Short mmCIF file of C-alpha atoms in Angstrom, two decimals:
data_model
loop_
_atom_site.label_atom_id
_atom_site.label_comp_id
_atom_site.label_asym_id
_atom_site.label_seq_id
_atom_site.Cartn_x
_atom_site.Cartn_y
_atom_site.Cartn_z
CA MET A 1 -18.83 -80.37 40.78
CA GLY A 2 -17.62 -76.70 41.17
CA GLY A 3 -21.08 -75.80 42.36
CA ASN A 4 -20.79 -78.14 45.53
CA THR A 5 -17.51 -76.77 46.31
CA THR A 6 -18.82 -73.07 46.28
CA ALA A 7 -21.82 -74.05 48.24
CA ALA A 8 -20.02 -76.03 50.77
CA THR A 9 -17.79 -72.70 51.17
CA GLY A 10 -21.05 -70.62 51.38
CA LYS A 11 -22.48 -73.32 53.82
CA GLY A 12 -19.26 -72.96 55.94
CA PHE A 13 -19.96 -69.27 56.47
CA ALA A 14 -23.56 -70.04 57.48
CA ILE A 15 -22.80 -72.39 59.98
CA GLY A 16 -20.19 -69.95 61.72
CA SER A 17 -22.67 -67.17 61.47
CA ALA A 18 -25.23 -69.44 63.28
CA VAL A 19 -22.53 -70.30 65.93
CA LEU A 20 -21.67 -66.67 66.58
CA THR A 21 -25.30 -65.67 66.86
CA SER A 22 -26.08 -68.65 69.11
CA LEU A 23 -23.16 -67.55 71.47
CA ALA A 24 -24.57 -64.12 71.67
CA LEU A 25 -27.88 -65.12 72.39
CA LEU A 26 -26.38 -67.74 75.04
CA ALA A 27 -24.53 -64.62 76.83
CA ALA A 28 -27.72 -62.64 76.66
CA PHE A 29 -29.52 -65.71 78.40
CA LYS A 30 -26.90 -65.93 81.08
CA THR A 31 -27.83 -62.43 81.95
CA ALA A 32 -31.62 -62.88 81.62
CA ALA A 33 -31.28 -65.96 83.90
CA SER A 34 -29.29 -64.38 86.49
CA ILE A 35 -26.45 -66.99 85.90
CA THR A 36 -22.79 -66.00 86.56
CA THR A 37 -21.20 -69.36 85.51
CA ILE A 38 -21.98 -72.59 83.82
CA ASP A 39 -20.09 -75.14 85.77
CA VAL A 40 -19.97 -78.56 83.87
CA SER A 41 -18.58 -80.45 87.17
CA LYS A 42 -22.18 -80.32 88.33
CA SER A 43 -23.95 -83.79 87.52
CA THR A 44 -26.88 -81.83 86.28
CA VAL A 45 -25.14 -79.43 83.81
CA LEU A 46 -23.14 -82.23 82.61
CA ALA A 47 -26.18 -84.36 82.02
CA ALA A 48 -28.08 -81.56 80.32
CA ALA A 49 -24.84 -80.92 78.08
CA LEU A 50 -24.98 -84.63 76.82
CA PHE A 51 -28.39 -84.26 76.07
CA GLY A 52 -27.98 -81.17 74.19
CA ALA A 53 -25.22 -82.60 72.21
CA MET A 54 -27.74 -85.49 71.29
CA LEU A 55 -30.56 -83.17 69.99
CA PRO A 56 -28.67 -82.55 66.64
CA TYR A 57 -28.35 -86.20 65.87
CA ILE A 58 -31.98 -86.75 66.53
CA PHE A 59 -32.99 -83.60 64.59
CA ALA A 60 -30.99 -84.59 61.69
CA ALA A 61 -32.49 -88.09 61.75
CA LEU A 62 -35.99 -86.94 61.84
CA THR A 63 -35.05 -84.45 58.77
CA MET A 64 -33.60 -87.29 56.69
CA MET A 65 -36.36 -89.81 57.30
CA ALA A 66 -38.56 -87.01 56.28
CA VAL A 67 -36.84 -86.64 52.84
CA GLY A 68 -37.21 -90.47 52.45
CA ARG A 69 -40.88 -90.48 52.98
CA SER A 70 -41.33 -87.35 50.82
CA ALA A 71 -39.51 -88.89 48.15
CA ALA A 72 -41.24 -92.29 48.21
CA ASP A 73 -44.84 -90.48 47.81
CA MET A 74 -43.39 -88.58 44.77
CA ILE A 75 -42.18 -91.60 43.35
CA GLY A 76 -45.90 -93.10 43.78
CA GLU A 77 -47.40 -89.94 42.32
CA VAL A 78 -44.73 -90.26 39.23
CA ARG A 79 -45.55 -93.87 38.71
CA ARG A 80 -49.30 -93.17 38.76
CA GLN A 81 -49.23 -90.32 36.14
CA PHE A 82 -46.68 -92.65 33.92
CA LYS A 83 -49.43 -95.41 33.96
CA GLU A 84 -52.55 -93.29 33.66
CA TYR A 85 -51.40 -90.39 31.40
CA ASN A 86 -49.37 -92.61 29.18
CA LEU A 87 -46.35 -90.17 29.29
CA LEU A 88 -43.66 -92.49 28.18
CA GLY A 89 -45.70 -93.40 25.12
CA THR A 90 -45.70 -97.40 26.27
CA ASP A 91 -49.30 -97.82 24.88
CA PRO A 92 -49.52 -97.13 21.45
CA ASN A 93 -53.18 -97.00 21.31
CA ARG A 94 -53.40 -94.05 23.70
CA LYS A 95 -52.44 -90.61 23.54
CA ILE A 96 -49.72 -89.08 25.35
CA GLY A 97 -51.24 -87.05 28.01
CA THR A 98 -49.94 -83.86 29.90
CA PRO A 99 -48.27 -84.40 33.28
CA ASP A 100 -50.04 -83.14 36.37
CA CYS A 101 -47.34 -80.84 37.94
CA ASP A 102 -49.64 -79.24 40.63
CA THR A 103 -50.03 -82.54 42.24
CA CYS A 104 -46.43 -82.94 42.44
CA ILE A 105 -46.00 -79.41 44.00
CA ALA A 106 -48.94 -80.16 46.13
CA ILE A 107 -47.26 -83.21 47.48
CA SER A 108 -43.76 -81.29 48.04
CA THR A 109 -45.46 -78.36 49.73
CA LYS A 110 -47.44 -80.72 52.04
CA ALA A 111 -44.54 -82.97 53.05
CA SER A 112 -42.42 -79.80 53.65
CA LEU A 113 -45.01 -78.44 56.41
CA GLN A 114 -46.14 -81.76 57.71
CA GLU A 115 -42.56 -83.30 58.42
CA MET A 116 -41.36 -80.23 59.87
CA VAL A 117 -43.91 -80.50 62.68
CA ILE A 118 -42.19 -82.82 65.11
CA PRO A 119 -38.57 -81.45 64.30
CA GLY A 120 -40.23 -77.80 64.99
CA PHE A 121 -41.76 -78.38 68.37
CA LEU A 122 -38.43 -80.50 69.56
CA ALA A 123 -36.45 -77.44 69.06
CA ILE A 124 -38.90 -75.40 71.07
CA VAL A 125 -39.84 -77.76 73.89
CA ALA A 126 -36.17 -79.06 74.57
CA PRO A 127 -34.85 -75.97 76.22
CA LEU A 128 -38.20 -75.53 78.12
CA PHE A 129 -38.02 -79.18 79.35
CA ILE A 130 -34.23 -78.98 80.80
CA GLY A 131 -34.92 -75.55 81.81
CA TYR A 132 -37.97 -76.10 84.19
CA LEU A 133 -36.97 -79.81 84.91
CA LEU A 134 -33.48 -78.69 86.19
CA ASN A 135 -32.67 -75.27 86.28
CA GLY A 136 -31.18 -72.22 84.15
CA GLU A 137 -27.64 -73.34 84.74
CA SER A 138 -28.34 -76.59 83.21
CA LEU A 139 -30.20 -75.15 80.42
CA GLY A 140 -26.92 -73.41 79.69
CA GLY A 141 -25.07 -76.77 79.51
CA MET A 142 -27.53 -78.01 77.17
CA LEU A 143 -27.07 -75.10 74.80
CA VAL A 144 -23.37 -75.41 74.94
CA GLY A 145 -23.56 -78.95 74.03
CA GLY A 146 -26.18 -78.30 71.60
CA ILE A 147 -24.01 -75.56 69.73
CA THR A 148 -21.04 -77.52 70.01
CA SER A 149 -22.30 -80.89 68.49
CA GLY A 150 -24.68 -78.93 65.85
CA CYS A 151 -21.71 -77.00 64.58
CA MET A 152 -19.59 -80.27 63.99
CA LEU A 153 -22.21 -82.31 62.75
CA ALA A 154 -23.49 -79.27 60.22
CA ILE A 155 -19.84 -78.75 58.72
CA TYR A 156 -19.56 -82.77 58.28
CA MET A 157 -22.97 -82.91 56.51
CA ALA A 158 -22.17 -79.83 54.19
CA ASN A 159 -18.99 -81.40 53.06
CA ALA A 160 -19.79 -85.22 52.99
CA GLY A 161 -23.03 -84.49 51.42
CA GLY A 162 -21.21 -82.26 48.67
CA ALA A 163 -18.54 -85.25 48.17
CA TRP A 164 -21.23 -87.70 47.68
CA ASP A 165 -22.61 -85.59 44.86
CA ASN A 166 -19.32 -84.86 43.38
CA ALA A 167 -18.31 -88.47 43.12
CA LYS A 168 -21.46 -89.26 41.11
CA LYS A 169 -21.02 -86.54 38.84
CA TRP A 170 -17.31 -87.52 38.60
CA ILE A 171 -18.24 -90.74 37.27
CA GLU A 172 -20.96 -89.28 34.79
CA ALA A 173 -18.47 -87.00 33.38
CA GLY A 174 -16.45 -90.03 32.63
CA GLY A 175 -13.49 -89.30 35.35
CA LEU A 176 -13.53 -93.08 36.53
CA MET A 177 -13.06 -94.33 32.86
CA LYS A 178 -10.23 -91.80 32.19
CA ALA A 179 -8.52 -92.68 35.51
CA TYR A 180 -8.59 -96.37 35.48
CA ASN A 181 -8.90 -96.90 31.67
CA LYS A 182 -12.28 -98.61 31.68
CA GLU A 183 -15.02 -98.81 29.14
CA LYS A 184 -18.37 -97.03 29.73
CA HIS A 185 -20.43 -100.23 30.67
CA GLU A 186 -17.41 -100.94 33.28
CA GLY A 187 -17.03 -97.46 34.63
CA GLY A 188 -19.31 -95.11 32.96
CA LYS A 189 -22.77 -93.79 33.47
CA GLY A 190 -25.20 -97.17 34.02
CA SER A 191 -22.16 -99.25 35.16
CA ASP A 192 -22.26 -100.73 38.93
CA TRP A 193 -19.67 -97.84 40.02
CA HIS A 194 -22.25 -95.34 38.90
CA LYS A 195 -25.28 -97.19 40.55
CA ALA A 196 -23.42 -97.26 43.81
CA ALA A 197 -22.52 -93.70 43.47
CA VAL A 198 -26.25 -92.67 42.85
CA THR A 199 -27.36 -94.59 45.83
CA GLY A 200 -24.85 -92.88 48.06
CA ASP A 201 -25.98 -89.55 46.74
CA THR A 202 -29.45 -90.28 47.97
CA VAL A 203 -27.79 -89.46 51.27
CA GLY A 204 -25.58 -87.10 50.21
CA ASP A 205 -28.16 -84.66 48.84
CA PRO A 206 -30.37 -84.52 52.05
CA PHE A 207 -27.18 -84.35 54.08
CA LYS A 208 -25.96 -81.04 52.33
CA ASP A 209 -29.23 -79.91 51.45
CA THR A 210 -31.78 -80.62 54.38
CA SER A 211 -30.16 -81.80 57.40
CA GLY A 212 -27.34 -79.90 57.38
CA PRO A 213 -28.64 -76.35 56.95
CA ALA A 214 -31.28 -77.18 59.13
CA LEU A 215 -29.05 -77.44 62.00
CA ASN A 216 -28.15 -73.84 61.79
CA ILE A 217 -31.77 -72.89 62.56
CA LEU A 218 -32.02 -75.67 65.24
CA ILE A 219 -29.09 -74.28 67.41
CA LYS A 220 -30.47 -70.42 67.00
CA LEU A 221 -33.95 -71.48 67.74
CA MET A 222 -32.86 -73.47 71.01
CA THR A 223 -30.96 -70.24 72.21
CA MET A 224 -33.67 -67.82 71.26
CA ILE A 225 -36.55 -69.93 73.37
CA ALA A 226 -33.90 -69.87 76.13
CA LEU A 227 -33.33 -66.09 76.19
CA VAL A 228 -37.07 -65.60 75.99
CA PHE A 229 -38.06 -67.57 78.81
CA GLY A 230 -34.84 -66.83 80.53
CA SER A 231 -36.34 -65.07 83.58
CA THR A 232 -38.89 -67.70 84.27
CA PHE A 233 -36.27 -70.82 84.91
CA PRO A 234 -35.55 -71.46 88.59
CA ASN A 235 -32.54 -70.11 90.53
CA ALA A 236 -32.08 -69.67 94.09
CA ASN A 237 -34.15 -66.91 94.23
CA SER A 238 -36.85 -68.03 92.35
CA PRO A 239 -40.12 -68.15 94.41
CA VAL A 240 -41.81 -71.93 95.22
CA ILE A 241 -44.87 -72.02 93.07
CA GLY A 242 -48.12 -72.19 95.82
CA SER A 243 -46.12 -71.05 98.57
CA SER A 244 -47.80 -68.06 100.79
CA ASP A 245 -45.24 -67.21 102.99
CA GLY A 246 -42.58 -66.07 100.04
CA GLN A 247 -40.22 -69.21 100.17
CA THR A 248 -37.54 -69.38 97.49
CA CYS A 249 -36.01 -72.06 95.93
CA GLY A 250 -32.83 -71.86 97.63
CA GLY A 251 -29.71 -73.60 96.47
CA ASP A 252 -29.17 -73.19 92.67
CA GLY A 253 -32.81 -74.09 92.19
CA THR A 254 -32.52 -77.54 90.91
CA TYR A 255 -35.74 -79.52 90.90
CA CYS A 256 -37.89 -76.66 91.91
CA TYR A 257 -40.05 -76.61 89.14
CA TRP A 258 -39.17 -80.13 88.12
CA TRP A 259 -43.22 -81.20 87.69
CA VAL A 260 -43.48 -78.06 84.87
CA GLY A 261 -40.65 -79.59 83.14
CA THR A 262 -42.06 -82.99 83.40
CA ILE A 263 -45.58 -81.83 82.06
CA ILE A 264 -43.96 -80.05 79.10
CA GLY A 265 -41.93 -83.43 78.46
CA VAL A 266 -45.02 -85.58 78.66
CA LEU A 267 -47.46 -83.54 76.42
CA PHE A 268 -44.54 -83.41 73.92
CA LEU A 269 -43.92 -86.92 73.65
CA VAL A 270 -47.82 -87.80 73.65
CA PHE A 271 -48.51 -85.00 70.71
CA ALA A 272 -45.18 -86.49 68.62
CA PHE A 273 -46.31 -89.99 69.23
CA SER A 274 -49.98 -89.36 68.07
CA PHE A 275 -49.00 -87.19 65.24
CA TRP A 276 -46.43 -90.17 63.91
CA ILE A 277 -49.31 -92.60 64.44
CA TRP A 278 -51.51 -90.15 62.29
CA GLN A 279 -49.08 -89.81 59.44
CA ARG A 280 -48.62 -93.63 59.24
CA ALA A 281 -52.50 -94.05 59.24
CA GLN A 282 -52.72 -91.53 56.19
CA GLY A 283 -50.48 -93.83 54.48
CA PHE A 284 -47.85 -90.55 53.94
CA GLY A 285 -44.45 -92.04 52.48
CA LYS A 286 -45.69 -95.54 51.92
CA ILE A 287 -45.07 -97.24 48.46
CA ASP A 288 -45.45 -100.71 47.29
CA PHE A 289 -41.82 -101.29 45.58
CA ASP A 290 -42.94 -104.76 44.54
CA GLN A 291 -45.53 -103.32 42.30
CA LYS A 292 -45.67 -104.75 38.93
CA ASP A 293 -46.53 -103.38 35.33
CA THR A 294 -46.84 -99.83 36.62
CA ILE A 295 -44.87 -98.51 33.65
CA GLY A 296 -44.37 -101.18 31.20
CA ALA A 297 -41.15 -101.53 29.35
CA ARG A 298 -39.55 -99.67 26.64
CA GLU A 299 -36.47 -99.28 24.61
CA THR A 300 -35.03 -95.96 24.28
CA GLY A 301 -31.67 -95.69 22.90
CA ASP A 302 -29.30 -97.25 25.47
CA ILE A 303 -31.70 -96.74 28.64
CA GLN A 304 -34.39 -99.37 29.17
CA LEU A 305 -37.19 -98.00 31.13
CA THR A 306 -38.85 -100.97 33.11
CA ASP A 307 -41.55 -101.66 35.55
CA GLN A 308 -38.93 -101.71 38.59
#
């Protein structure tokens, strides 16, 4: 339990570092995009800020679901090895085989690369979409919303995930039995309380180890992309693309390059949907939880290994 507390403290420093880095990049972006102020009373800036505040939640949801699919694929592989290699010794007529660790490593590696394609492109495309669809000032609003929302969500995930894990470990260490004077079957390992805590920890682990830390990268990457492309986003002095007489966008440049942002947004949606369809067609992350007799049953001390 002390490890989770220490880790949560360390993650707090990491989140603070990411926010300060993002603020520095945001200041550099304002200079590159020739922005003096970010006025949230403008409808476009406010809409972009709300859009940016929504992005960390979408990103976190994508990474949480990625963990679930990867875990399901690993469960399927472990079940296969239990059965084919007789790893639990459930068949006395067969020799106990050797686990195939390489296949499990390959599943984790493939999942870590494949599942981050859409979230990674989201972090890159979002600033370009808003910056070209609206203008540079609106993109500044989106970054402010993303940094603020991402900071709060990352802190929440780091602490809540550690609390879920600590609850499970506390029960396993006998804390519930001592605190409430319960027997092992009532409040110890294997009890309904422990099963509920284990279920909660299936959310807590990806909270504190995946989605939470990944938000630090999200807010830094979005501000970095905005800085790199800052001088290309429309403002009052930006030239109208295709104009031969040197006409400029005028005003604050809103909607001057709207068609560029629309193309970027449509291409991302088409790519993301196609990639998602391809993943589902490959059967990645699917497992038949109603499958029977994959392991067999065997009594080992007070633990019963079943086919579920």
